[in-house]
Short mmCIF file of C-alpha atoms and ligand atoms in Angstrom, two decimals:
data_model
loop_
_atom_site.label_atom_id
_atom_site.label_comp_id
_atom_site.label_asym_id
_atom_site.label_seq_id
_atom_site.Cartn_x
_atom_site.Cartn_y
_atom_site.Cartn_z
CA MET A 1036 -45.92 65.10 31.80
CA GLN A 1037 -44.95 62.95 28.76
CA ARG A 1038 -45.76 63.52 25.34
CA VAL A 1039 -48.00 60.58 23.44
CA ARG A 1040 -46.33 59.72 20.58
CA TYR A 1041 -47.88 58.22 17.66
CA TYR A 1042 -45.97 56.24 15.55
CA TRP A 1043 -46.97 57.71 12.29
CA ASP A 1044 -46.25 60.66 13.53
CA TYR A 1045 -42.85 59.89 15.61
CA LEU A 1046 -41.40 58.67 12.33
CA GLY A 1047 -42.77 61.70 10.40
CA LEU A 1048 -44.26 59.74 7.76
CA ASP A 1049 -46.37 61.64 6.27
CA GLU A 1050 -42.96 63.47 4.65
CA VAL A 1051 -41.21 60.31 4.68
CA LEU A 1052 -44.26 58.65 2.40
CA ALA A 1053 -45.06 61.89 0.16
CA ALA A 1054 -41.09 61.95 -0.93
CA GLN A 1055 -41.68 59.91 -4.21
CA ARG A 1056 -42.46 62.01 -6.53
CA LEU A 1057 -42.00 60.23 -10.16
CA ALA A 1058 -41.21 62.37 -12.72
CA SER A 1059 -42.50 59.71 -15.46
CA SER A 1060 -45.71 61.16 -14.21
CA GLU A 1061 -45.22 64.43 -13.31
CA ASP A 1062 -46.84 66.30 -17.09
CA GLY A 1063 -49.37 64.31 -16.62
CA GLY A 1064 -48.02 60.93 -18.25
CA ASP A 1065 -48.35 57.28 -17.63
CA PRO A 1066 -46.14 56.77 -14.40
CA ALA A 1067 -43.31 54.16 -15.40
CA HIS A 1068 -43.68 51.57 -13.27
CA ASP A 1069 -39.79 50.92 -12.00
CA GLU A 1070 -39.31 54.62 -11.12
CA LEU A 1071 -40.77 54.25 -7.89
CA LEU A 1072 -38.31 51.20 -7.03
CA PHE A 1073 -35.52 53.45 -8.01
CA ILE A 1074 -36.72 56.65 -5.91
CA VAL A 1075 -37.00 54.46 -3.04
CA THR A 1076 -34.20 52.11 -3.43
CA HIS A 1077 -31.71 56.01 -3.46
CA GLN A 1078 -34.11 57.45 -0.71
CA ALA A 1079 -33.37 53.96 1.24
CA PHE A 1080 -29.90 54.44 0.58
CA GLU A 1081 -29.81 58.19 1.37
CA LEU A 1082 -31.07 57.33 4.82
CA TRP A 1083 -28.33 54.54 5.72
CA PHE A 1084 -25.36 57.96 4.77
CA LYS A 1085 -26.89 59.77 7.58
CA GLN A 1086 -26.41 57.06 10.24
CA ILE A 1087 -23.05 55.73 8.50
CA LEU A 1088 -22.25 60.25 8.96
CA TRP A 1089 -23.88 60.00 12.52
CA GLU A 1090 -21.76 56.83 13.44
CA LEU A 1091 -18.29 58.62 12.08
CA ASP A 1092 -18.85 62.31 13.33
CA ALA A 1093 -19.42 60.29 16.23
CA VAL A 1094 -16.02 57.76 16.35
CA ILE A 1095 -14.01 61.09 14.37
CA GLY A 1096 -14.98 63.31 17.94
CA THR A 1097 -14.09 59.86 20.43
CA LEU A 1098 -10.73 59.36 18.67
CA SER A 1099 -10.08 62.69 18.47
CA GLN A 1100 -9.62 63.56 22.21
CA ALA A 1101 -5.75 63.26 23.42
CA PRO A 1102 -5.91 60.91 24.95
CA VAL A 1103 -8.34 58.73 24.09
CA ASP A 1104 -9.73 57.41 27.38
CA GLU A 1105 -9.41 53.27 27.04
CA ARG A 1106 -12.66 53.00 27.90
CA ASP A 1107 -14.24 54.36 25.38
CA MET A 1108 -12.66 52.30 22.85
CA GLY A 1109 -15.44 49.93 22.89
CA GLN A 1110 -17.94 52.28 21.98
CA VAL A 1111 -15.74 53.06 19.27
CA LEU A 1112 -14.92 50.00 17.61
CA HIS A 1113 -19.05 49.02 18.10
CA ARG A 1114 -19.59 52.22 15.93
CA LEU A 1115 -17.57 51.00 13.35
CA GLU A 1116 -18.88 46.94 13.05
CA ARG A 1117 -22.06 49.10 12.55
CA ILE A 1118 -20.95 50.43 9.98
CA ASN A 1119 -19.39 47.42 8.17
CA GLU A 1120 -22.81 45.53 9.06
CA ILE A 1121 -24.91 48.18 7.15
CA GLN A 1122 -22.14 47.93 4.20
CA PRO A 1123 -23.53 44.59 3.21
CA LEU A 1124 -26.98 45.60 3.15
CA LEU A 1125 -26.27 48.75 0.73
CA VAL A 1126 -24.52 46.38 -1.78
CA GLN A 1127 -27.77 43.87 -1.37
CA GLN A 1128 -29.89 46.59 -2.16
CA PHE A 1129 -28.27 47.48 -5.61
CA ALA A 1130 -29.21 43.57 -5.96
CA VAL A 1131 -33.56 44.94 -5.70
CA LEU A 1132 -32.43 47.44 -8.59
CA GLU A 1133 -31.12 44.99 -10.66
CA THR A 1134 -34.28 43.17 -11.20
CA MET A 1135 -35.40 47.16 -13.26
CA THR A 1136 -34.02 45.74 -16.59
CA PRO A 1137 -32.40 48.03 -19.33
CA LEU A 1138 -35.19 48.79 -20.79
CA ASP A 1139 -37.31 49.49 -17.74
CA PHE A 1140 -35.14 52.31 -16.93
CA LEU A 1141 -35.28 53.86 -20.35
CA ASP A 1142 -39.07 54.77 -19.71
CA PHE A 1143 -37.80 57.49 -17.61
CA ARG A 1144 -34.12 57.70 -17.60
CA ASP A 1145 -34.12 61.03 -19.90
CA GLN A 1146 -36.22 62.66 -17.44
CA LEU A 1147 -32.98 62.21 -14.83
CA ILE A 1148 -30.60 64.43 -17.04
CA PRO A 1149 -28.44 66.04 -15.38
CA ALA A 1150 -29.38 64.54 -12.06
CA SER A 1151 -26.91 61.68 -10.85
CA GLY A 1152 -26.22 59.96 -7.68
CA PHE A 1153 -22.40 61.62 -8.42
CA GLN A 1154 -24.40 64.29 -6.85
CA SER A 1155 -24.99 62.77 -3.53
CA LEU A 1156 -23.92 65.40 -0.79
CA GLN A 1157 -23.97 62.59 2.00
CA PHE A 1158 -21.64 60.27 -0.05
CA ARG A 1159 -19.22 63.28 -0.72
CA LEU A 1160 -19.51 64.08 3.07
CA ILE A 1161 -18.85 60.05 4.07
CA GLU A 1162 -15.77 59.99 1.51
CA ASN A 1163 -14.09 63.44 3.12
CA ARG A 1164 -14.72 62.08 6.59
CA LEU A 1165 -13.53 59.15 5.67
CA GLY A 1166 -10.06 60.90 4.39
CA LEU A 1167 -10.46 60.51 0.93
CA ASP A 1168 -7.28 62.24 -0.44
CA PRO A 1169 -8.65 65.25 -2.43
CA ALA A 1170 -5.76 64.93 -4.82
CA LYS A 1171 -6.35 61.90 -6.12
CA ARG A 1172 -10.04 62.58 -6.82
CA MET A 1173 -11.34 61.90 -10.15
CA LYS A 1174 -11.65 64.85 -12.08
CA ILE A 1175 -15.10 64.67 -14.46
CA GLN A 1176 -14.26 65.88 -18.31
CA GLY A 1177 -11.45 67.79 -16.74
CA SER A 1178 -13.83 69.22 -13.88
CA HIS A 1179 -13.74 69.47 -10.06
CA TYR A 1180 -16.04 66.58 -8.31
CA THR A 1181 -18.34 69.34 -6.51
CA SER A 1182 -18.84 71.05 -9.95
CA ARG A 1183 -22.06 69.25 -10.73
CA LEU A 1184 -23.40 70.10 -7.09
CA SER A 1185 -25.16 72.88 -6.34
CA ARG A 1186 -23.48 76.38 -4.79
CA GLU A 1187 -24.38 75.61 -1.59
CA HIS A 1188 -23.76 71.50 -1.35
CA ALA A 1189 -20.48 72.61 -2.88
CA ALA A 1190 -19.30 74.52 -0.55
CA ARG A 1191 -20.64 72.44 2.39
CA VAL A 1192 -18.24 69.46 0.82
CA GLU A 1193 -15.35 71.86 0.18
CA ALA A 1194 -15.42 72.93 3.57
CA SER A 1195 -15.27 68.89 5.18
CA GLU A 1196 -11.94 68.17 3.19
CA SER A 1197 -10.59 70.09 5.80
CA GLU A 1198 -12.83 68.89 8.54
CA PRO A 1199 -11.22 66.20 10.95
CA THR A 1200 -11.13 63.15 8.91
CA LEU A 1201 -11.69 59.11 10.42
CA LEU A 1202 -8.27 58.34 8.94
CA GLY A 1203 -6.72 61.58 10.33
CA ALA A 1204 -8.14 60.89 14.16
CA LEU A 1205 -6.27 57.08 13.39
CA ASP A 1206 -3.09 57.92 12.43
CA ALA A 1207 -2.85 60.63 15.42
CA TRP A 1208 -4.12 57.80 17.89
CA LEU A 1209 -1.37 55.32 16.70
CA ALA A 1210 1.12 58.14 16.97
CA ARG A 1211 0.25 58.59 20.88
CA THR A 1212 1.09 54.81 21.23
CA PRO A 1213 3.26 54.70 23.98
CA PHE A 1214 5.67 51.51 23.13
CA LEU A 1215 7.63 52.91 20.23
CA ARG A 1216 10.45 52.98 23.05
CA PHE A 1217 12.57 50.19 23.83
CA GLY A 1218 14.76 51.91 25.91
CA ALA A 1219 18.57 50.17 24.92
CA PHE A 1220 17.01 47.15 23.23
CA ASP A 1221 16.75 48.39 19.03
CA PHE A 1222 13.73 46.57 18.43
CA TRP A 1223 13.41 47.95 14.91
CA ALA A 1224 16.99 46.80 14.46
CA ALA A 1225 15.98 43.17 15.48
CA TYR A 1226 12.76 43.80 13.41
CA ARG A 1227 14.56 44.58 10.31
CA ASP A 1228 16.67 41.63 10.31
CA ALA A 1229 13.69 38.69 10.77
CA VAL A 1230 11.95 40.58 7.63
CA THR A 1231 15.29 40.54 5.56
CA THR A 1232 15.51 36.61 6.61
CA MET A 1233 12.06 36.26 5.25
CA ILE A 1234 12.05 38.36 2.17
CA GLU A 1235 15.81 35.53 1.47
CA ARG A 1236 13.87 32.76 2.08
CA ASP A 1237 10.74 33.58 0.19
CA ARG A 1238 13.33 34.79 -2.95
CA GLN A 1239 15.04 31.64 -2.90
CA ILE A 1240 11.68 29.43 -2.96
CA VAL A 1241 10.88 31.74 -6.50
CA ALA A 1242 14.19 31.07 -7.81
CA THR A 1243 14.16 27.33 -7.18
CA ASN A 1244 10.17 26.71 -8.07
CA ALA A 1245 10.52 23.92 -10.79
CA ASN A 1246 6.81 24.81 -11.73
CA LEU A 1247 7.28 28.14 -12.53
CA ASP A 1248 8.51 29.24 -16.05
CA GLU A 1249 11.28 31.94 -16.51
CA VAL A 1250 9.15 34.46 -17.43
CA SER A 1251 6.95 34.30 -14.43
CA ARG A 1252 10.07 33.46 -11.90
CA GLN A 1253 11.72 37.31 -13.20
CA GLN A 1254 8.07 38.69 -12.54
CA GLN A 1255 7.98 37.17 -8.93
CA LEU A 1256 11.47 37.92 -8.50
CA ASP A 1257 11.14 41.55 -9.46
CA ALA A 1258 8.06 42.03 -6.94
CA PHE A 1259 10.59 41.10 -3.76
CA GLU A 1260 12.88 43.88 -5.42
CA THR A 1261 9.71 46.49 -4.76
CA THR A 1262 9.31 44.79 -1.60
CA VAL A 1263 12.96 45.54 -0.25
CA GLU A 1264 12.82 48.80 -1.51
CA THR A 1265 9.08 49.89 0.08
CA PHE A 1266 10.72 47.75 2.90
CA ALA A 1267 13.53 50.25 3.44
CA THR A 1268 11.13 53.42 3.63
CA LEU A 1269 10.04 51.82 6.58
CA PHE A 1270 13.27 53.01 8.67
CA ASP A 1271 13.90 56.30 6.58
CA ARG A 1272 11.58 58.94 8.01
CA GLU A 1273 12.78 61.23 4.95
CA ARG A 1274 11.25 58.82 1.99
CA TRP A 1275 8.36 57.74 3.72
CA GLU A 1276 7.74 61.52 4.02
CA GLN A 1277 8.69 61.77 0.45
CA LEU A 1278 5.98 59.00 -0.35
CA ARG A 1279 3.22 60.40 1.61
CA ALA A 1280 3.60 64.16 -0.21
CA GLN A 1281 3.24 62.40 -3.23
CA GLY A 1282 0.27 60.37 -2.06
CA ARG A 1283 1.32 56.66 -1.87
CA ARG A 1284 0.97 56.46 1.52
CA ARG A 1285 -1.20 58.40 4.05
CA LEU A 1286 -0.14 57.44 7.20
CA SER A 1287 2.63 59.55 9.06
CA HIS A 1288 5.82 57.86 9.64
CA GLU A 1289 4.94 57.07 13.94
CA ALA A 1290 1.49 55.90 13.06
CA PHE A 1291 2.35 53.02 10.56
CA LEU A 1292 5.14 52.02 13.13
CA ALA A 1293 2.88 51.55 16.06
CA ALA A 1294 0.41 50.14 13.54
CA LEU A 1295 3.04 47.38 12.42
CA LEU A 1296 3.90 46.58 16.27
CA ILE A 1297 0.39 46.52 16.88
CA SER A 1298 -0.63 43.87 13.85
CA LEU A 1299 2.83 41.59 15.24
CA TYR A 1300 2.06 41.56 18.69
CA ARG A 1301 -1.33 41.78 18.81
CA ASP A 1302 -1.45 38.20 20.95
CA GLU A 1303 -0.09 40.99 23.58
CA PRO A 1304 -2.55 41.77 25.76
CA ALA A 1305 -2.92 45.49 25.33
CA PHE A 1306 -2.97 45.15 21.50
CA HIS A 1307 -5.84 43.10 21.46
CA THR A 1308 -8.28 46.50 20.90
CA PRO A 1309 -5.76 48.41 18.87
CA HIS A 1310 -5.52 45.25 16.56
CA ARG A 1311 -8.95 45.03 16.43
CA MET A 1312 -9.48 48.72 15.39
CA LEU A 1313 -7.21 47.97 12.44
CA ARG A 1314 -8.72 45.02 11.56
CA THR A 1315 -12.29 47.17 11.72
CA LEU A 1316 -11.00 49.64 9.56
CA VAL A 1317 -9.62 47.45 7.19
CA ASP A 1318 -13.21 45.60 6.70
CA LEU A 1319 -14.68 49.21 6.55
CA ASP A 1320 -12.44 49.74 3.48
CA ILE A 1321 -13.19 46.41 1.96
CA GLY A 1322 -16.72 47.05 2.74
CA PHE A 1323 -16.71 51.00 0.38
CA HIS A 1324 -15.07 49.30 -2.32
CA ALA A 1325 -17.51 46.45 -2.14
CA PHE A 1326 -20.11 49.16 -2.80
CA ARG A 1327 -18.68 50.98 -5.11
CA ASN A 1328 -17.96 47.41 -7.29
CA ALA A 1329 -21.82 46.35 -6.77
CA HIS A 1330 -22.53 49.85 -7.89
CA ALA A 1331 -20.43 50.02 -11.23
CA GLN A 1332 -21.34 46.12 -12.02
CA LEU A 1333 -25.51 47.59 -11.83
CA VAL A 1334 -24.16 50.41 -14.08
CA HIS A 1335 -22.68 48.37 -16.44
CA ARG A 1336 -25.30 45.90 -16.67
CA THR A 1337 -28.42 48.37 -16.51
CA ILE A 1338 -27.21 51.00 -19.77
CA GLY A 1339 -24.26 49.24 -20.52
CA GLY A 1340 -21.25 51.40 -21.97
CA ARG A 1341 -23.51 54.57 -22.52
CA ILE A 1342 -22.46 58.05 -20.41
CA GLY A 1343 -24.46 58.18 -16.85
CA THR A 1344 -26.95 61.22 -16.55
CA GLY A 1345 -24.14 62.75 -14.49
CA GLY A 1346 -22.44 63.08 -17.85
CA THR A 1347 -19.05 60.64 -16.61
CA ALA A 1348 -18.03 57.72 -19.09
CA GLY A 1349 -20.28 55.07 -16.83
CA HIS A 1350 -19.16 52.26 -15.20
CA GLU A 1351 -15.62 53.08 -16.91
CA TYR A 1352 -15.71 56.18 -14.52
CA LEU A 1353 -16.90 54.53 -11.34
CA GLU A 1354 -14.17 51.19 -11.83
CA ALA A 1355 -11.57 53.49 -11.75
CA ALA A 1356 -13.10 55.61 -8.99
CA ALA A 1357 -13.93 52.05 -6.89
CA ARG A 1358 -9.66 51.11 -7.81
CA ARG A 1359 -8.37 55.08 -6.52
CA HIS A 1360 -10.72 56.33 -4.17
CA ARG A 1361 -9.50 54.24 -1.16
CA VAL A 1362 -8.49 55.40 1.98
CA PHE A 1363 -6.71 52.55 4.54
CA THR A 1364 -4.25 51.50 1.88
CA ASP A 1365 -1.76 51.38 4.39
CA LEU A 1366 -3.04 49.00 6.75
CA PHE A 1367 -3.47 46.76 3.81
CA ASP A 1368 0.22 46.92 3.24
CA LEU A 1369 1.23 46.08 6.89
CA ALA A 1370 0.70 42.22 5.87
CA THR A 1371 3.46 42.94 3.56
CA TYR A 1372 5.64 42.95 6.57
CA SER A 1373 4.36 40.21 9.12
CA VAL A 1374 7.40 37.61 10.12
CA PRO A 1375 5.70 34.03 11.72
CA ARG A 1376 5.55 34.21 15.19
CA ASP A 1377 8.54 32.29 15.82
CA GLU A 1378 10.91 34.55 14.23
CA LEU A 1379 9.77 38.02 15.88
CA PRO A 1380 12.49 39.97 17.45
CA GLU A 1381 11.59 38.80 21.62
CA LEU A 1382 10.55 42.16 23.45
CA PRO A 1383 12.07 43.36 26.24
CA ASP A 1384 10.50 42.08 29.84
CA ASP A 1385 9.93 45.87 30.83
CA VAL A 1386 8.28 46.45 27.59
CA ARG A 1387 6.00 43.13 27.48
CA ASP A 1388 5.28 43.56 31.29
CA GLN A 1389 3.84 47.08 29.79
CA LEU A 1390 1.50 44.83 27.62
CA ARG A 1391 0.01 42.98 29.62
CA PHE A 1392 -3.48 43.30 31.50
CA ARG A 1393 -2.72 43.99 35.85
CA PHE A 1394 -5.48 42.53 37.35
CA GLN A 1395 -4.93 42.22 41.11
CA PRO A 1396 -7.47 40.24 42.83
CA SER A 1397 -8.87 41.29 46.51
C1 HEM B 1801 -30.20 52.28 -12.20
C2 HEM B 1801 -29.12 52.72 -11.31
C3 HEM B 1801 -28.37 53.41 -11.64
C4 HEM B 1801 -27.48 54.05 -12.34
C5 HEM B 1801 -27.84 53.61 -13.97
C6 HEM B 1801 -26.23 54.94 -12.06
C7 HEM B 1801 -25.23 55.23 -12.82
C8 HEM B 1801 -24.45 55.71 -12.07
C9 HEM B 1801 -23.57 56.12 -13.00
C10 HEM B 1801 -23.26 56.71 -14.55
C11 HEM B 1801 -22.42 57.79 -12.95
C12 HEM B 1801 -22.05 58.26 -12.58
C13 HEM B 1801 -21.78 59.58 -12.55
C14 HEM B 1801 -22.73 59.61 -14.13
O1 HEM B 1801 -21.95 60.42 -14.88
O2 HEM B 1801 -23.86 60.22 -13.79
C15 HEM B 1801 -22.90 56.96 -10.72
C16 HEM B 1801 -22.97 58.12 -9.59
C17 HEM B 1801 -22.82 57.56 -8.67
N1 HEM B 1801 -24.52 56.76 -8.50
FE1 HEM B 1801 -25.11 55.71 -9.33
N2 HEM B 1801 -26.45 54.61 -10.50
C18 HEM B 1801 -27.51 54.13 -10.23
C19 HEM B 1801 -27.88 53.41 -8.56
C20 HEM B 1801 -27.37 54.59 -7.92
C21 HEM B 1801 -28.25 54.20 -6.71
C22 HEM B 1801 -29.30 52.87 -6.04
C23 HEM B 1801 -27.24 54.79 -5.63
C24 HEM B 1801 -27.52 55.05 -4.34
C25 HEM B 1801 -27.29 56.24 -3.80
C26 HEM B 1801 -26.24 55.21 -6.12
C27 HEM B 1801 -25.07 56.25 -5.99
C28 HEM B 1801 -24.36 56.78 -6.76
C29 HEM B 1801 -23.12 57.75 -6.36
C30 HEM B 1801 -22.75 57.88 -4.74
C31 HEM B 1801 -22.25 58.17 -8.18
C32 HEM B 1801 -21.01 58.50 -7.14
C33 HEM B 1801 -19.91 57.49 -7.41
C34 HEM B 1801 -18.26 58.11 -6.69
O3 HEM B 1801 -18.48 59.34 -8.32
O4 HEM B 1801 -17.53 57.43 -6.99
N3 HEM B 1801 -26.63 55.03 -8.03
N4 HEM B 1801 -24.18 56.19 -11.17
#
């Protein structure tokens, strides 16, 4: 027999709506008007964090199959796109909280110490599920980022550092791309020539650009040297792995080459979905970056140069974290190695043939 559901109970609204306990009125004092907004906003964030974790776990689960059934890729993309839709909502929620002025916040701020969003278990789990490099994490007054968490939460977060990540699952999926081998055709040599020609042409444009002063010209020419240098690591697995060990690259050599191939030959039908996947992950990274920046700005305007209730340098810590705590930076670098379509090496016929969709009309 089907249960009779009641809206209020189904949504657990007794529990949810009883969970806004104002610290300002705890000891019989007058409630600080804006504290309700402060709590509701944080709770709304945590609910969305829960949804994001739910989607991430599902995506990692699917991508971790070897091989991934291609029919599942639509769903993987759909779920990642859902996260990307949630992110602007989070940024917008900060705007609502910004209607609370610094003085309004001071009405109850001191009663929060030492609690801080720094202790958000779910946010740390999201970061680790994405694949944030633990070695890159900023310390807080010389201590580990879990040092402000309860023992139970710290244990969960630390355990999550060795659990499967989206970056790891992406790496394995890319590295399995069957199109990295081209038989007798030396694709990567042809591609290297195309990029070298392109870099030389760009270098000439800078060298002869009459609108540049000498200092800017030299800076730009130096930047070309860096591009040439990093480009060389693409073809040298050992150097690539050294960069990876230093945390300057995150994807394996195979995975990066596969991602590059996908982005260069995105017009080939078999690469449409993988290319969308790469773009979606770039959007995801941008979305989290936007979240971090919006939060840092909110903190700057609300507490100025004060330290946070969790004891960090406040907005300065948050701005530095926004710069450092990125995950899919390798995917942004693919653009550095793009060449115009008409200068790309032609793929051998048999490879191109494999990249087509096959449809046999009956
Ligand atoms: C007036 C509002 C807010 C202020 C003044 C504020 C302040 C801060 C400060 C100063 C930090 C750095 C740690 C510390 O020293 O405490 C921090 C971290 C954090 N806050 Fe907020 N916050 C506010 C609202 C929010 C909201 C609505 C969320 C949503 C959940 C949030 C989530 C976080 C997270 C996840 C961190 C850790 C960031 C990281 O380590 O990269 N904060 N907050």
